[in-house]
CSV table of N, CA and C in Angstrom, one decimal:
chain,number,residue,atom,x,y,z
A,1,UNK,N,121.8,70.2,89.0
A,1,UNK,CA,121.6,71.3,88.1
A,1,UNK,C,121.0,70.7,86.8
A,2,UNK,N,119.7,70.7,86.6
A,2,UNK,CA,119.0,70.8,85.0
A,2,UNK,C,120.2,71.6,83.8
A,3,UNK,N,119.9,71.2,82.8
A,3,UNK,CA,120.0,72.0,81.2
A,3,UNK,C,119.9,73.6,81.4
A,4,UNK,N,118.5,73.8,81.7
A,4,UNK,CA,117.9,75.4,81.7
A,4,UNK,C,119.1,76.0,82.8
A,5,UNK,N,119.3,75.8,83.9
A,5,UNK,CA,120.0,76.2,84.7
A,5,UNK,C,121.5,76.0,84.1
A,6,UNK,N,122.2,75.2,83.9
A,6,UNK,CA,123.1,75.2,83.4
A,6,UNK,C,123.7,76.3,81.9
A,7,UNK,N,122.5,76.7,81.2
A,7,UNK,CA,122.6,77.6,80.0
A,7,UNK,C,122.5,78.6,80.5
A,8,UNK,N,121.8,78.6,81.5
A,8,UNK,CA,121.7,80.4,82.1
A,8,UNK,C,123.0,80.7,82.8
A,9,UNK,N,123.9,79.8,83.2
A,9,UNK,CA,125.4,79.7,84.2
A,9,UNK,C,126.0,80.2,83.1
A,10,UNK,N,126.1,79.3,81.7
A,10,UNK,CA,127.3,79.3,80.8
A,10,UNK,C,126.9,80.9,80.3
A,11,UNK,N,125.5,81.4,80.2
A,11,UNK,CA,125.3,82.9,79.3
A,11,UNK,C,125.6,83.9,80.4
A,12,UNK,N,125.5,83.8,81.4
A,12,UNK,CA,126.1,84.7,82.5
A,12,UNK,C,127.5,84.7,82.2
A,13,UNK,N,128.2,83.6,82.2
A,13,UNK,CA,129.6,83.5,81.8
A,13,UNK,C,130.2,84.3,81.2
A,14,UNK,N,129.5,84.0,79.9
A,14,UNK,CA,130.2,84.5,78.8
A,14,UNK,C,130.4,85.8,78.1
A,15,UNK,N,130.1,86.6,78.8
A,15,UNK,CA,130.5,88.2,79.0
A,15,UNK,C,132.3,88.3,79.5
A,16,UNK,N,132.8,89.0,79.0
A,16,UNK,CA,134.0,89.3,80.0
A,16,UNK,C,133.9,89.5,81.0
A,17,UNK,N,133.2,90.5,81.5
A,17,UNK,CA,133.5,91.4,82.8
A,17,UNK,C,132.8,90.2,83.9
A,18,UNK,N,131.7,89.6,83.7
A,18,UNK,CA,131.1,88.7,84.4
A,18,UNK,C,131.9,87.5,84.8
A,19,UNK,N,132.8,87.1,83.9
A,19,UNK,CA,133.8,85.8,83.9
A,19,UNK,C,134.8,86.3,85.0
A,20,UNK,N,134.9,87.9,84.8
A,20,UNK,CA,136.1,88.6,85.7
A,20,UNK,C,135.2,88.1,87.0
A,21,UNK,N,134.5,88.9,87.3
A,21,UNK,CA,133.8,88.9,88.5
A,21,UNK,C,133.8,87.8,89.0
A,22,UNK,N,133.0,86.3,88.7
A,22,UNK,CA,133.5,85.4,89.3
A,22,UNK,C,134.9,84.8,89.5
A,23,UNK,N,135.8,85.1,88.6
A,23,UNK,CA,136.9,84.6,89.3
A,23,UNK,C,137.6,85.5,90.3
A,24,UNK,N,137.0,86.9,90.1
A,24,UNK,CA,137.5,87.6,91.7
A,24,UNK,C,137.1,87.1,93.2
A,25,UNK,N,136.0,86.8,92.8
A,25,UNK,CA,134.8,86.2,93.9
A,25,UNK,C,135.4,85.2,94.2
A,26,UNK,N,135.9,84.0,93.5
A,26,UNK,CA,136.2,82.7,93.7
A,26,UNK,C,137.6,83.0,94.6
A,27,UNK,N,138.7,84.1,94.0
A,27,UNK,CA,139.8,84.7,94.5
A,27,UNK,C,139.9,84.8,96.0
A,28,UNK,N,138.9,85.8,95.9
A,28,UNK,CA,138.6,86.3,97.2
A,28,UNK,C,138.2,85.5,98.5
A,29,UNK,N,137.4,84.2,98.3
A,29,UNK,CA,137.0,83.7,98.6
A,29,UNK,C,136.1,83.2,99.6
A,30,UNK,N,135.4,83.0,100.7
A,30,UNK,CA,134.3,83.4,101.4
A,30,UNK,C,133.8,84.4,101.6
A,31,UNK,N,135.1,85.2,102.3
A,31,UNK,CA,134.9,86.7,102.9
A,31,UNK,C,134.9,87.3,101.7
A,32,UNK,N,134.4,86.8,100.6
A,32,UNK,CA,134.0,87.9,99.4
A,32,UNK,C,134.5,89.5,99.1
A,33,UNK,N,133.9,90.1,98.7
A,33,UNK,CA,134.6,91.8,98.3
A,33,UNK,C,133.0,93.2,98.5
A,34,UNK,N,133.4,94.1,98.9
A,34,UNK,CA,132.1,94.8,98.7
A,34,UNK,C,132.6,95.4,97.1
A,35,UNK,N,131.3,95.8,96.5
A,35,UNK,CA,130.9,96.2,95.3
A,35,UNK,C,132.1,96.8,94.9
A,36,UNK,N,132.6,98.1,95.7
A,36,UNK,CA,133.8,99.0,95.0
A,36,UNK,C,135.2,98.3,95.2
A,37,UNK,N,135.4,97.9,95.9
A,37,UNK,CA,136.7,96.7,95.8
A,37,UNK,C,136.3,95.8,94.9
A,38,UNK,N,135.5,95.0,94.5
A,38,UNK,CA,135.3,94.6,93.1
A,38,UNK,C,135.1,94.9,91.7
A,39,UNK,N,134.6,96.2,91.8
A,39,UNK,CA,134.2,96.6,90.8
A,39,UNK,C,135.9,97.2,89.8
A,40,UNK,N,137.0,97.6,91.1
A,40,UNK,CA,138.2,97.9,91.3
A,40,UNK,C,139.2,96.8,90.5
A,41,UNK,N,138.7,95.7,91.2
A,41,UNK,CA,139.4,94.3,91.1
A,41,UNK,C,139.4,93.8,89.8
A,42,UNK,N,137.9,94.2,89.0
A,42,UNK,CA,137.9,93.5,87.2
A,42,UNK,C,137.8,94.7,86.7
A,43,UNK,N,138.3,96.4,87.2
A,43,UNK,CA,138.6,97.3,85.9
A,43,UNK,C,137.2,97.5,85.8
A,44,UNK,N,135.8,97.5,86.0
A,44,UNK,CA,134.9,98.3,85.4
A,44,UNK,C,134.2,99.1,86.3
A,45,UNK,N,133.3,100.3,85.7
A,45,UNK,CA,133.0,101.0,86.6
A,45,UNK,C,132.0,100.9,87.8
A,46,UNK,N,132.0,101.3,89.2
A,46,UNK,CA,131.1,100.4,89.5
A,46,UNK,C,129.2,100.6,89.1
A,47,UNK,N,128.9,101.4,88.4
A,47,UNK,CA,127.7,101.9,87.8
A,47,UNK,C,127.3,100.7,86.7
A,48,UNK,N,128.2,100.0,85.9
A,48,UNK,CA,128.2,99.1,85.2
A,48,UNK,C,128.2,97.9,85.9
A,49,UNK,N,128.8,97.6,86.8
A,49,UNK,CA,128.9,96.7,87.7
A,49,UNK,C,127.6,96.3,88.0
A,50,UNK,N,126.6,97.0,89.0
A,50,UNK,CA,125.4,96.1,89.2
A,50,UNK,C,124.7,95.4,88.3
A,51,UNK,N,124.4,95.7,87.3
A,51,UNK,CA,123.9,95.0,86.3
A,51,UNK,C,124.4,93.6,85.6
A,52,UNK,N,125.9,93.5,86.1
A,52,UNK,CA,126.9,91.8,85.8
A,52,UNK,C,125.9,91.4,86.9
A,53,UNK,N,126.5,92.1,88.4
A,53,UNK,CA,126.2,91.5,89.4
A,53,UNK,C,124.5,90.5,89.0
A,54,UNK,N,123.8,91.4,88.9
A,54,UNK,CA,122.5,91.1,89.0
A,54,UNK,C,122.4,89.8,88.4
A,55,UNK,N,122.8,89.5,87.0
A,55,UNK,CA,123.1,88.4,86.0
A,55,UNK,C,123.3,87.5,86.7
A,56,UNK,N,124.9,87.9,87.1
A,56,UNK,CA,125.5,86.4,87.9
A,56,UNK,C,124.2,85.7,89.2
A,57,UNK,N,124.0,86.7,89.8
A,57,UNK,CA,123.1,85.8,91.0
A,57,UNK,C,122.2,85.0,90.6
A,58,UNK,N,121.4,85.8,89.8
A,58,UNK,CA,120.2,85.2,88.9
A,58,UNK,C,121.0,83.7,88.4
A,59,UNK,N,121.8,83.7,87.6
A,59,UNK,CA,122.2,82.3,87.2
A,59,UNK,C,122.4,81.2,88.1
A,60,UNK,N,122.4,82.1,89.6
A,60,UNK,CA,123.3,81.1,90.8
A,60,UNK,C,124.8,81.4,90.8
A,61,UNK,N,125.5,81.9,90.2
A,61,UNK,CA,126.7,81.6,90.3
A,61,UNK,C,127.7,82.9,91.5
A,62,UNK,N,126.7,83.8,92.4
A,62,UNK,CA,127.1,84.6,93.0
A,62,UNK,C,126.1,84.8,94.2
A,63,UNK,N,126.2,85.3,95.6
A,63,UNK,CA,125.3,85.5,96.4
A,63,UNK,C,126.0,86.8,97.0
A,64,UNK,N,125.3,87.7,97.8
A,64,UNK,CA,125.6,89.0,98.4
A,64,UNK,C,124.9,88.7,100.0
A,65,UNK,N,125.4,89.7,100.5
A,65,UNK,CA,125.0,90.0,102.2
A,65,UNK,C,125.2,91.2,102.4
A,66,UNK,N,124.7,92.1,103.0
A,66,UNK,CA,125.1,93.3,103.9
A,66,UNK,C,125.7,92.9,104.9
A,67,UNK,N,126.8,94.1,105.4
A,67,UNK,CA,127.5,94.0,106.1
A,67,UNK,C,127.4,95.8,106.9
A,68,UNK,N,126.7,95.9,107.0
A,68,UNK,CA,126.7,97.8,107.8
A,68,UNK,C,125.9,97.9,106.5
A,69,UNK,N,127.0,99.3,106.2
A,69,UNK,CA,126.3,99.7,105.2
A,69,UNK,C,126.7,99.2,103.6
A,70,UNK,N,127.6,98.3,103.7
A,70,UNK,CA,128.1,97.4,102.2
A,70,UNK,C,127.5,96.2,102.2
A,71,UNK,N,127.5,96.1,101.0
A,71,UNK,CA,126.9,95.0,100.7
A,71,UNK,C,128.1,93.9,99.8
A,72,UNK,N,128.2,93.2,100.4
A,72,UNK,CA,129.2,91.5,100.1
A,72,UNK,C,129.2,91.1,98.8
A,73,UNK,N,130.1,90.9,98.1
A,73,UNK,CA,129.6,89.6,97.2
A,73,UNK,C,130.7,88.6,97.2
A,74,UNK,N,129.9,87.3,97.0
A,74,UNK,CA,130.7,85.9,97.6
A,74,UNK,C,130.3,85.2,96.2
A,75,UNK,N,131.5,84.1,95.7
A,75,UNK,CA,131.2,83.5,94.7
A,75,UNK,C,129.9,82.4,95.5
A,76,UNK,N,129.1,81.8,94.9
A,76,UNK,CA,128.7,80.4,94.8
A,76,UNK,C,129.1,79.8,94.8
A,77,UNK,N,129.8,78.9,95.9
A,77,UNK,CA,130.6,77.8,95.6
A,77,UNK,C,129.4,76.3,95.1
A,78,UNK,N,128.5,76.4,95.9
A,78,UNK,CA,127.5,75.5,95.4
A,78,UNK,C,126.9,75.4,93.9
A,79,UNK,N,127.0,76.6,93.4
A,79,UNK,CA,126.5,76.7,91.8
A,79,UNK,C,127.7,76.3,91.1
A,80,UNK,N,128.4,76.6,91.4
A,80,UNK,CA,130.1,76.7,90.7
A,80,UNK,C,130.0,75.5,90.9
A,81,UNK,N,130.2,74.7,91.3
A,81,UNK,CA,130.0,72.8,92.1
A,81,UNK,C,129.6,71.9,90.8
A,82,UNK,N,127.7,72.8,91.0
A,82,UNK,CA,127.0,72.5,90.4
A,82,UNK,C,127.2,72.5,89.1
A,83,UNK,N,127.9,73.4,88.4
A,83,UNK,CA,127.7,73.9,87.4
A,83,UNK,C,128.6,72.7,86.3
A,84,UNK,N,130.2,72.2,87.4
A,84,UNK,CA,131.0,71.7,86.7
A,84,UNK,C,130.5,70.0,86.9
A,85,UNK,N,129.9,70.0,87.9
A,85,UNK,CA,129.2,68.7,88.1
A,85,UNK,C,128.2,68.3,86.5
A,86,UNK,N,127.5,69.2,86.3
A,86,UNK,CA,127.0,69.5,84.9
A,86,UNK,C,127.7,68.9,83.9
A,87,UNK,N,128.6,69.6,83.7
A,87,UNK,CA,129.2,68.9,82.6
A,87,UNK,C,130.2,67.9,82.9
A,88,UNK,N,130.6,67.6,83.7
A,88,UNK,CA,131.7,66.1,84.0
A,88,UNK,C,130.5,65.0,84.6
A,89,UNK,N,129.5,65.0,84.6
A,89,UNK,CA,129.2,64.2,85.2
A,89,UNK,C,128.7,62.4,84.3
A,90,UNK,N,128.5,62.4,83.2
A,90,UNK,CA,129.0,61.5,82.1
A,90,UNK,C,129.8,61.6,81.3
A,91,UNK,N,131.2,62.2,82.4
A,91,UNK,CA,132.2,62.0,81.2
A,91,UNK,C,133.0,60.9,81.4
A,92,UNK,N,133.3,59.6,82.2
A,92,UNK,CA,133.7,58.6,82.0
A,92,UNK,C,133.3,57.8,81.1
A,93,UNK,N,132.2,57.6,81.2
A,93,UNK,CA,131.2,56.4,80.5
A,93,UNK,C,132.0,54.8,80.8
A,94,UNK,N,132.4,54.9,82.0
A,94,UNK,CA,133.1,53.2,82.2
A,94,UNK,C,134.7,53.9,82.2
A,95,UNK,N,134.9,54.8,81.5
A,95,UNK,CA,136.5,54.5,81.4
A,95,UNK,C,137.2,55.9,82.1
A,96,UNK,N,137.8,55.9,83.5
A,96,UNK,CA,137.7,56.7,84.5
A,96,UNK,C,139.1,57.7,84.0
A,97,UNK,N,140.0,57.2,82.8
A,97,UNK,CA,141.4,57.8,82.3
A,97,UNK,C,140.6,59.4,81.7
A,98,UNK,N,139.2,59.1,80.8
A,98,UNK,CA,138.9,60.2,80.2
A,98,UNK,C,138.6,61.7,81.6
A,99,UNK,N,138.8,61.2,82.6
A,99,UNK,CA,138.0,62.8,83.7
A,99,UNK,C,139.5,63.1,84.3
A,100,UNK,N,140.9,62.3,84.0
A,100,UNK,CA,142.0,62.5,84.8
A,100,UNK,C,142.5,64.0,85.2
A,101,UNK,N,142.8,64.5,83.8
A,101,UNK,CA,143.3,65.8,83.6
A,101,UNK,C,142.3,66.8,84.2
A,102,UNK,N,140.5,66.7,84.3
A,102,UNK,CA,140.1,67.6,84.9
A,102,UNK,C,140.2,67.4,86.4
A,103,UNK,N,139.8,66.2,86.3
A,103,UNK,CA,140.2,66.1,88.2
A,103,UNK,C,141.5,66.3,88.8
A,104,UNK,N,142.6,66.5,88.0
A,104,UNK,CA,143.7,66.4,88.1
A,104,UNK,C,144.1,68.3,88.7
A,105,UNK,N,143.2,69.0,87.8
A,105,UNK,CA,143.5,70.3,87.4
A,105,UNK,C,142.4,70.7,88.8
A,106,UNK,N,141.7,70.2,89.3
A,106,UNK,CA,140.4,70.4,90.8
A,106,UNK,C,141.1,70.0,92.0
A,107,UNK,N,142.4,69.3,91.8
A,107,UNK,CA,142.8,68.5,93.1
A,107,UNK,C,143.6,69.5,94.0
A,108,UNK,N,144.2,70.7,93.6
A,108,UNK,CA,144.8,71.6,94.6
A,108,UNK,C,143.5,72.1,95.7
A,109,UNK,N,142.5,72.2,95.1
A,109,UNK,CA,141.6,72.9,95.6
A,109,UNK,C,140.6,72.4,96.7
A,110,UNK,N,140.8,71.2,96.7
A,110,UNK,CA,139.6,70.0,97.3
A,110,UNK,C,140.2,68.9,98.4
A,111,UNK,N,139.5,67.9,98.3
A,111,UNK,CA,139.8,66.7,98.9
A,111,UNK,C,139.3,66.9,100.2
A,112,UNK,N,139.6,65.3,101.1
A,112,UNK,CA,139.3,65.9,102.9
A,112,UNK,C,140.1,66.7,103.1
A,113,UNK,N,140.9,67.0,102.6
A,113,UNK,CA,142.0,67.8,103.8
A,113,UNK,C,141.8,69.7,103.1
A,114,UNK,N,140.9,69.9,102.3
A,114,UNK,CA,141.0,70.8,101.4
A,114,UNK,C,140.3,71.8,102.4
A,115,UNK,N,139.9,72.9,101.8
A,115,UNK,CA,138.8,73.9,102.5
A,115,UNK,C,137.6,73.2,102.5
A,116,UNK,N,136.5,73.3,103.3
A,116,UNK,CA,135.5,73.3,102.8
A,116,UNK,C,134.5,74.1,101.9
A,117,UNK,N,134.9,75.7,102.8
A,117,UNK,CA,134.2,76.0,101.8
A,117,UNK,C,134.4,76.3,100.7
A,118,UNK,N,134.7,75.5,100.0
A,118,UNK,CA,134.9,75.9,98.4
A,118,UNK,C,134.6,74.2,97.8
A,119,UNK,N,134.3,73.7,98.7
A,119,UNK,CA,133.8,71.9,98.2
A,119,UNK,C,132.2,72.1,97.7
């Protein structure tokens, strides 16, 4: 992940209802949610909804699929990756105590023995 891509992650973010959304998505997690069980899930309407949605994908941080006649949405686990890769990725500088507490706070979720998809 570049700068440009990374600003567009964090301004997608930083809306409320969008920060809801991905963490429903992340919640939910592969098998994602269709639109009105999400829209349900962060409290907004779903007419207001498309237009987060639209945001988040554009930034990367969300993908969709049809399923019949619904349509999916699944966090990005790859952008999400990406995104925190971004910013931890010079944050040792030599001294590996400075990244403890975030890696610390990533370790329920990961490892070999973790899910994959969400690595």
């Amino acid at each position: 992940m570049d700068e440009r891509q990374a600003l567009a992650a964090f301004a997608a973010l930083g809306q409320e209802h969008r920060l809801r959304v991905v963490r429903a998505l992340v919640i939910a997690g592969p098998a994602g949610l269709a639109a009105g069980a999400l829209a349900a899930a962060v409290g907004i309407a779903s007419t207001n909804l498309s237009f987060h949605l639209k945001e988040l994908a554009h930034a990367g941080l969300i993908t969709s699929r049809r399923e019949g006649k619904s349509v999916i949405y699944s966090a990005a686990y790859a952008g999400l990756s990406a995104l925190i890769a971004f910013l931890m990725r010079d944050c040792c500088q030599g001294r590996p105590e400075v990244c403890e507490t975030a890696l610390a706070a990533l370790s329920p979720c990961g490892g070999p023995a973790g899910d994959p998809a969400h690595a």
